[in-house]
């Protein structure tokens, strides 16, 4: 893994001043506000950072009177995990009247079964992808506006979490969410915006419970997620190596967030895991390089090992 404080210390990510200036200017153009430190996951065991933060932030919305009821409405797209390690299942445990929709939710290996844990959820079959999400929007909204408390997107490592979230939250979809949990790819440090490109034939005939191959193509990068959701009115509030948690700007103050968290600060203090083809040393090199050099090296490394299409920018 990528240990905390493993990056060079003299300046963030070890960049020279010109690189820092270019990066800061790019953040300002997108309206992100710098914060001296990322309000990262609660100081507890790493294994429960995601679910604990989800419950705590939703509870904060409820306590602040931000129109967050004791029966959260959830749109879950994709994979669920063990009950004690899953944010939606933990939210349902703390708020028993939680309801919503679950697209492509695979069974979790625990008792009681998934259906009893999420008894108020409509279980929808299908493999999460940009194509099935378009049908999902039509099915659950019927052309009407839908406001959910939590949207969670985890397509099981197929690579399209950013694309799915984008389609769900575009104004024309009619869906808005207070909190968004997004599977992200910690292999690409800021400001690299990496995103696998969806190929329609890839999800045809595939079962939702078929595990996607383990590879660095498993999702979009943190900077890509920040860009996608930032354009739709969401601010980064938490980050672990594999998940980012966003709050809509209308409720961000209710969870104690005056502005968007700084993605570089968040990245510096997270844990990142490598793959055999792309070891963590590659990631450390990208993080410590000028962004334009890092982009060229990452592009060369990824195209050497993977044949799938992707986009990579800064």
Short mmCIF file of C-alpha atoms in Angstrom, two decimals:
data_model
loop_
_atom_site.label_atom_id
_atom_site.label_comp_id
_atom_site.label_asym_id
_atom_site.label_seq_id
_atom_site.Cartn_x
_atom_site.Cartn_y
_atom_site.Cartn_z
CA UNK A 1 0.00 0.00 0.00
CA UNK A 2 0.86 3.67 -0.22
CA UNK A 3 1.61 4.57 3.42
CA UNK A 4 0.54 7.86 4.95
CA UNK A 5 3.09 10.67 4.54
CA UNK A 6 5.04 8.55 2.06
CA UNK A 7 5.30 11.38 -0.46
CA UNK A 8 8.11 13.95 -0.42
CA UNK A 9 7.56 16.49 2.33
CA UNK A 10 9.20 19.82 1.32
CA UNK A 11 6.25 20.82 -0.90
CA UNK A 12 2.97 18.99 -1.73
CA UNK A 13 3.76 15.99 -3.91
CA UNK A 14 7.36 17.18 -4.34
CA UNK A 15 6.55 19.46 -7.28
CA UNK A 16 8.52 22.56 -8.20
CA UNK A 17 6.97 25.99 -7.73
CA UNK A 18 6.04 26.38 -11.40
CA UNK A 19 4.15 23.09 -11.33
CA UNK A 20 2.39 24.07 -8.11
CA UNK A 21 1.35 27.38 -9.69
CA UNK A 22 -0.05 25.64 -12.78
CA UNK A 23 -1.96 23.20 -10.61
CA UNK A 24 -3.33 25.92 -8.33
CA UNK A 25 -4.47 27.93 -11.36
CA UNK A 26 -6.30 24.90 -12.74
CA UNK A 27 -8.09 24.38 -9.41
CA UNK A 28 -9.10 28.05 -9.32
CA UNK A 29 -10.55 27.83 -12.81
CA UNK A 30 -12.83 25.05 -11.62
CA UNK A 31 -13.79 26.90 -8.44
CA UNK A 32 -12.30 24.49 -5.89
CA UNK A 33 -11.32 26.07 -2.59
CA UNK A 34 -7.99 25.22 -1.07
CA UNK A 35 -8.02 23.75 2.42
CA UNK A 36 -4.81 23.28 4.43
CA UNK A 37 -5.79 19.74 5.32
CA UNK A 38 -8.36 17.28 4.10
CA UNK A 39 -11.07 16.47 6.66
CA UNK A 40 -10.38 12.83 6.08
CA UNK A 41 -12.05 9.75 7.48
CA UNK A 42 -12.66 9.57 11.24
CA UNK A 43 -9.64 8.61 13.34
CA UNK A 44 -10.57 4.99 13.85
CA UNK A 45 -9.71 1.65 12.28
CA UNK A 46 -9.17 2.05 8.54
CA UNK A 47 -11.50 -0.82 7.74
CA UNK A 48 -14.65 1.06 8.78
CA UNK A 49 -13.86 4.55 7.46
CA UNK A 50 -16.41 4.47 4.64
CA UNK A 51 -19.46 3.21 6.46
CA UNK A 52 -18.73 5.25 9.60
CA UNK A 53 -18.41 8.49 7.66
CA UNK A 54 -21.59 7.80 5.68
CA UNK A 55 -23.63 7.26 8.83
CA UNK A 56 -22.02 10.22 10.62
CA UNK A 57 -22.52 12.67 7.76
CA UNK A 58 -26.10 11.63 7.15
CA UNK A 59 -26.74 11.91 10.89
CA UNK A 60 -25.22 15.41 10.75
CA UNK A 61 -27.67 16.34 7.99
CA UNK A 62 -30.55 15.06 10.09
CA UNK A 63 -29.36 16.85 13.23
CA UNK A 64 -28.93 20.08 11.28
CA UNK A 65 -32.50 19.92 10.04
CA UNK A 66 -31.35 19.78 6.42
CA UNK A 67 -34.56 18.02 5.38
CA UNK A 68 -32.90 14.65 6.06
CA UNK A 69 -35.46 12.30 7.59
CA UNK A 70 -35.05 9.21 9.74
CA UNK A 71 -35.99 7.11 6.70
CA UNK A 72 -33.19 7.81 4.18
CA UNK A 73 -33.96 7.26 0.51
CA UNK A 74 -31.05 5.50 -1.20
CA UNK A 75 -30.17 4.71 -4.79
CA UNK A 76 -27.60 1.92 -4.73
CA UNK A 77 -25.96 1.03 -8.04
CA UNK A 78 -23.76 -2.05 -8.02
CA UNK A 79 -21.82 -4.12 -5.57
CA UNK A 80 -22.49 -4.57 -1.85
CA UNK A 81 -19.95 -5.88 0.65
CA UNK A 82 -20.00 -7.61 4.02
CA UNK A 83 -22.67 -5.98 6.25
CA UNK A 84 -20.15 -4.45 8.66
CA UNK A 85 -18.06 -3.11 5.76
CA UNK A 86 -20.81 -1.68 3.56
CA UNK A 87 -22.04 1.94 3.91
CA UNK A 88 -25.58 1.30 2.65
CA UNK A 89 -26.09 -1.74 4.87
CA UNK A 90 -24.71 0.19 7.85
CA UNK A 91 -26.99 3.14 7.06
CA UNK A 92 -29.95 0.76 6.96
CA UNK A 93 -28.89 -0.70 10.31
CA UNK A 94 -28.73 2.74 11.95
CA UNK A 95 -31.89 3.95 10.20
CA UNK A 96 -34.15 0.85 9.94
CA UNK A 97 -36.70 2.62 7.72
CA UNK A 98 -34.13 3.19 4.96
CA UNK A 99 -35.65 2.47 1.54
CA UNK A 100 -34.77 2.86 -2.11
CA UNK A 101 -33.58 0.99 -5.17
CA UNK A 102 -30.76 -1.48 -5.74
CA UNK A 103 -29.51 -2.11 -9.28
CA UNK A 104 -27.29 -5.13 -9.79
CA UNK A 105 -26.79 -5.71 -6.07
CA UNK A 106 -25.03 -9.01 -5.57
CA UNK A 107 -25.78 -11.11 -2.51
CA UNK A 108 -23.49 -10.59 0.45
CA UNK A 109 -22.11 -13.75 2.10
CA UNK A 110 -23.79 -13.23 5.45
CA UNK A 111 -26.98 -13.94 7.37
CA UNK A 112 -29.69 -12.76 7.31
CA UNK A 113 -29.94 -12.59 3.52
CA UNK A 114 -29.76 -9.35 1.59
CA UNK A 115 -33.50 -9.15 0.99
CA UNK A 116 -34.25 -9.05 4.71
CA UNK A 117 -31.53 -6.48 5.39
CA UNK A 118 -32.90 -4.20 2.69
CA UNK A 119 -36.54 -5.21 2.91
CA UNK A 120 -37.79 -1.79 1.75
CA UNK A 121 -35.59 -1.75 -1.36
CA UNK A 122 -36.74 -2.57 -4.87
CA UNK A 123 -34.19 -5.06 -6.25
CA UNK A 124 -33.53 -4.41 -9.94
CA UNK A 125 -31.67 -6.93 -12.07
CA UNK A 126 -28.96 -5.89 -14.48
CA UNK A 127 -25.26 -5.16 -14.79
CA UNK A 128 -24.45 -1.56 -13.82
CA UNK A 129 -23.27 0.29 -16.93
CA UNK A 130 -24.11 3.51 -18.74
CA UNK A 131 -26.69 1.64 -20.84
CA UNK A 132 -28.54 -0.02 -17.96
CA UNK A 133 -28.49 3.21 -15.95
CA UNK A 134 -30.41 5.01 -18.67
CA UNK A 135 -33.15 2.38 -18.34
CA UNK A 136 -32.94 2.61 -14.55
CA UNK A 137 -33.60 6.36 -14.61
CA UNK A 138 -36.70 5.88 -16.73
CA UNK A 139 -37.93 3.01 -14.56
CA UNK A 140 -37.68 4.71 -11.17
CA UNK A 141 -38.53 8.30 -12.09
CA UNK A 142 -41.22 7.89 -14.72
CA UNK A 143 -40.17 11.28 -16.02
CA UNK A 144 -40.63 12.94 -12.62
CA UNK A 145 -38.02 14.54 -10.38
CA UNK A 146 -36.48 12.30 -7.74
CA UNK A 147 -34.51 13.52 -4.72
CA UNK A 148 -32.53 10.82 -2.90
CA UNK A 149 -30.53 11.20 0.28
CA UNK A 150 -27.65 8.92 -0.75
CA UNK A 151 -26.45 7.78 -4.16
CA UNK A 152 -23.80 5.07 -4.06
CA UNK A 153 -22.11 3.91 -7.28
CA UNK A 154 -19.82 0.87 -7.26
CA UNK A 155 -19.97 -1.10 -10.50
CA UNK A 156 -17.78 -3.88 -9.16
CA UNK A 157 -14.57 -2.63 -10.75
CA UNK A 158 -15.85 -2.58 -14.34
CA UNK A 159 -14.55 0.97 -14.66
CA UNK A 160 -17.61 3.10 -15.32
CA UNK A 161 -18.51 4.57 -11.92
CA UNK A 162 -17.88 8.18 -13.04
CA UNK A 163 -19.88 7.71 -16.23
CA UNK A 164 -22.77 6.14 -14.33
CA UNK A 165 -22.80 8.91 -11.72
CA UNK A 166 -22.67 11.55 -14.47
CA UNK A 167 -25.71 10.09 -16.26
CA UNK A 168 -27.67 9.74 -13.04
CA UNK A 169 -27.06 13.31 -11.88
CA UNK A 170 -27.31 15.27 -15.12
CA UNK A 171 -30.20 17.76 -14.88
CA UNK A 172 -32.16 15.98 -17.61
CA UNK A 173 -32.24 12.75 -15.55
CA UNK A 174 -34.37 14.44 -12.88
CA UNK A 175 -32.33 12.86 -10.05
CA UNK A 176 -30.53 14.76 -7.30
CA UNK A 177 -28.74 13.41 -4.22
CA UNK A 178 -27.54 14.97 -1.00
CA UNK A 179 -24.58 12.62 -0.56
CA UNK A 180 -22.77 10.69 -3.29
CA UNK A 181 -20.47 7.74 -2.63
CA UNK A 182 -18.29 6.98 -5.63
CA UNK A 183 -15.83 4.16 -6.26
CA UNK A 184 -12.62 5.86 -7.43
CA UNK A 185 -9.22 4.75 -8.64
CA UNK A 186 -6.48 5.77 -6.22
CA UNK A 187 -3.75 4.68 -8.63
CA UNK A 188 -3.80 8.05 -10.39
CA UNK A 189 -2.73 10.98 -8.18
CA UNK A 190 -4.09 14.51 -8.68
CA UNK A 191 -4.29 16.22 -11.08
CA UNK A 192 -4.42 13.16 -13.40
CA UNK A 193 -7.95 12.71 -14.68
CA UNK A 194 -8.19 9.08 -15.69
CA UNK A 195 -11.40 7.41 -16.82
CA UNK A 196 -11.99 4.14 -18.72
CA UNK A 197 -14.18 4.71 -21.78
CA UNK A 198 -17.37 2.70 -21.93
CA UNK A 199 -17.69 0.17 -24.75
CA UNK A 200 -21.34 -0.93 -25.14
CA UNK A 201 -20.57 -4.52 -26.09
CA UNK A 202 -18.70 -5.13 -22.82
CA UNK A 203 -21.84 -5.40 -20.66
CA UNK A 204 -23.95 -7.50 -23.03
CA UNK A 205 -24.89 -10.86 -21.58
CA UNK A 206 -22.82 -10.33 -18.45
CA UNK A 207 -24.18 -11.32 -15.06
CA UNK A 208 -24.12 -8.81 -12.21
CA UNK A 209 -22.47 -11.31 -9.88
CA UNK A 210 -19.61 -12.06 -12.29
CA UNK A 211 -16.54 -10.45 -10.79
CA UNK A 212 -14.71 -7.99 -13.02
CA UNK A 213 -11.02 -8.76 -13.69
CA UNK A 214 -8.69 -7.10 -11.21
CA UNK A 215 -6.84 -4.32 -13.00
CA UNK A 216 -5.90 -0.67 -12.82
CA UNK A 217 -8.88 0.04 -15.11
CA UNK A 218 -11.35 -0.49 -12.24
CA UNK A 219 -12.61 3.10 -11.98
CA UNK A 220 -12.00 6.78 -12.66
CA UNK A 221 -9.40 8.72 -10.69
CA UNK A 222 -10.07 11.07 -7.79
CA UNK A 223 -9.46 14.17 -9.95
CA UNK A 224 -11.82 12.82 -12.62
CA UNK A 225 -14.51 12.24 -10.00
CA UNK A 226 -13.99 15.72 -8.54
CA UNK A 227 -14.30 17.22 -12.02
CA UNK A 228 -17.40 15.22 -13.00
CA UNK A 229 -19.31 15.84 -9.78
CA UNK A 230 -17.99 19.38 -9.29
CA UNK A 231 -19.64 20.42 -12.53
CA UNK A 232 -22.92 19.03 -11.17
CA UNK A 233 -22.77 20.95 -7.89
CA UNK A 234 -21.06 18.47 -5.57
CA UNK A 235 -18.09 19.04 -3.27
CA UNK A 236 -15.51 16.50 -2.16
CA UNK A 237 -15.83 15.98 1.60
CA UNK A 238 -14.03 12.69 2.29
CA UNK A 239 -11.60 10.36 0.52
CA UNK A 240 -10.11 6.97 1.19
CA UNK A 241 -7.95 5.17 -1.33
CA UNK A 242 -10.91 3.54 -3.07
CA UNK A 243 -13.91 5.75 -2.29
CA UNK A 244 -14.76 9.43 -2.48
CA UNK A 245 -17.70 10.96 -0.63
CA UNK A 246 -19.32 14.11 -1.99
CA UNK A 247 -21.98 16.43 -0.60
CA UNK A 248 -24.24 18.63 -2.68
CA UNK A 249 -23.29 22.29 -2.28
CA UNK A 250 -26.78 22.99 -0.89
CA UNK A 251 -26.12 20.79 2.16
CA UNK A 252 -22.32 20.91 2.46
CA UNK A 253 -22.41 23.45 5.28
CA UNK A 254 -24.67 21.12 7.28
CA UNK A 255 -21.86 18.53 7.38
CA UNK A 256 -19.32 21.14 8.40
CA UNK A 257 -17.83 21.70 4.96
CA UNK A 258 -17.38 25.38 4.05
CA UNK A 259 -15.80 24.55 0.69
CA UNK A 260 -14.56 21.64 -1.37
CA UNK A 261 -11.82 19.60 0.31
CA UNK A 262 -8.43 19.85 -1.33
CA UNK A 263 -7.91 16.72 -3.39
CA UNK A 264 -4.12 16.77 -3.05
CA UNK A 265 -4.32 16.94 0.74
CA UNK A 266 -6.85 14.12 0.69
CA UNK A 267 -4.63 12.03 -1.54
CA UNK A 268 -1.48 12.60 0.50
CA UNK A 269 -2.99 11.02 3.62
CA UNK A 270 -4.82 8.09 2.07
CA UNK A 271 -3.83 4.48 1.48
CA UNK A 272 -3.30 3.45 -2.14
CA UNK A 273 -2.85 -0.12 -3.36
CA UNK A 274 -0.97 -1.17 -6.50
CA UNK A 275 -1.33 -3.97 -9.01
CA UNK A 276 1.25 -6.42 -10.32
CA UNK A 277 1.41 -4.66 -13.71
CA UNK A 278 1.44 -1.14 -12.21
CA UNK A 279 3.28 -1.36 -8.87
CA UNK A 280 2.97 1.34 -6.24
CA UNK A 281 6.42 2.67 -7.13
CA UNK A 282 4.97 3.83 -10.46
CA UNK A 283 2.25 5.74 -8.61
CA UNK A 284 4.77 7.37 -6.30
CA UNK A 285 6.79 8.46 -9.33
CA UNK A 286 3.72 9.95 -11.01
CA UNK A 287 2.79 11.78 -7.82
CA UNK A 288 6.26 13.30 -7.43
CA UNK A 289 6.59 14.38 -11.06
CA UNK A 290 5.54 17.48 -12.92
CA UNK A 291 1.88 16.83 -13.91
CA UNK A 292 2.66 16.91 -17.64
CA UNK A 293 5.51 14.42 -17.19
CA UNK A 294 3.28 12.25 -14.99
CA UNK A 295 0.58 12.26 -17.67
CA UNK A 296 3.01 11.07 -20.35
CA UNK A 297 4.49 8.35 -18.12
CA UNK A 298 1.10 7.10 -16.95
CA UNK A 299 -0.18 6.99 -20.52
CA UNK A 300 2.82 4.93 -21.62
CA UNK A 301 2.57 2.57 -18.63
CA UNK A 302 -1.17 1.95 -19.04
CA UNK A 303 -1.09 1.40 -22.80
CA UNK A 304 1.75 -1.08 -22.35
CA UNK A 305 -0.35 -3.42 -20.19
CA UNK A 306 -3.99 -2.79 -21.09
CA UNK A 307 -5.89 -2.75 -24.37
CA UNK A 308 -9.05 -1.04 -23.15
CA UNK A 309 -9.78 2.56 -24.23
CA UNK A 310 -9.43 5.31 -21.64
CA UNK A 311 -9.04 9.07 -21.32
CA UNK A 312 -6.20 10.73 -19.42
CA UNK A 313 -5.84 14.48 -18.96
CA UNK A 314 -4.83 17.10 -16.40
#
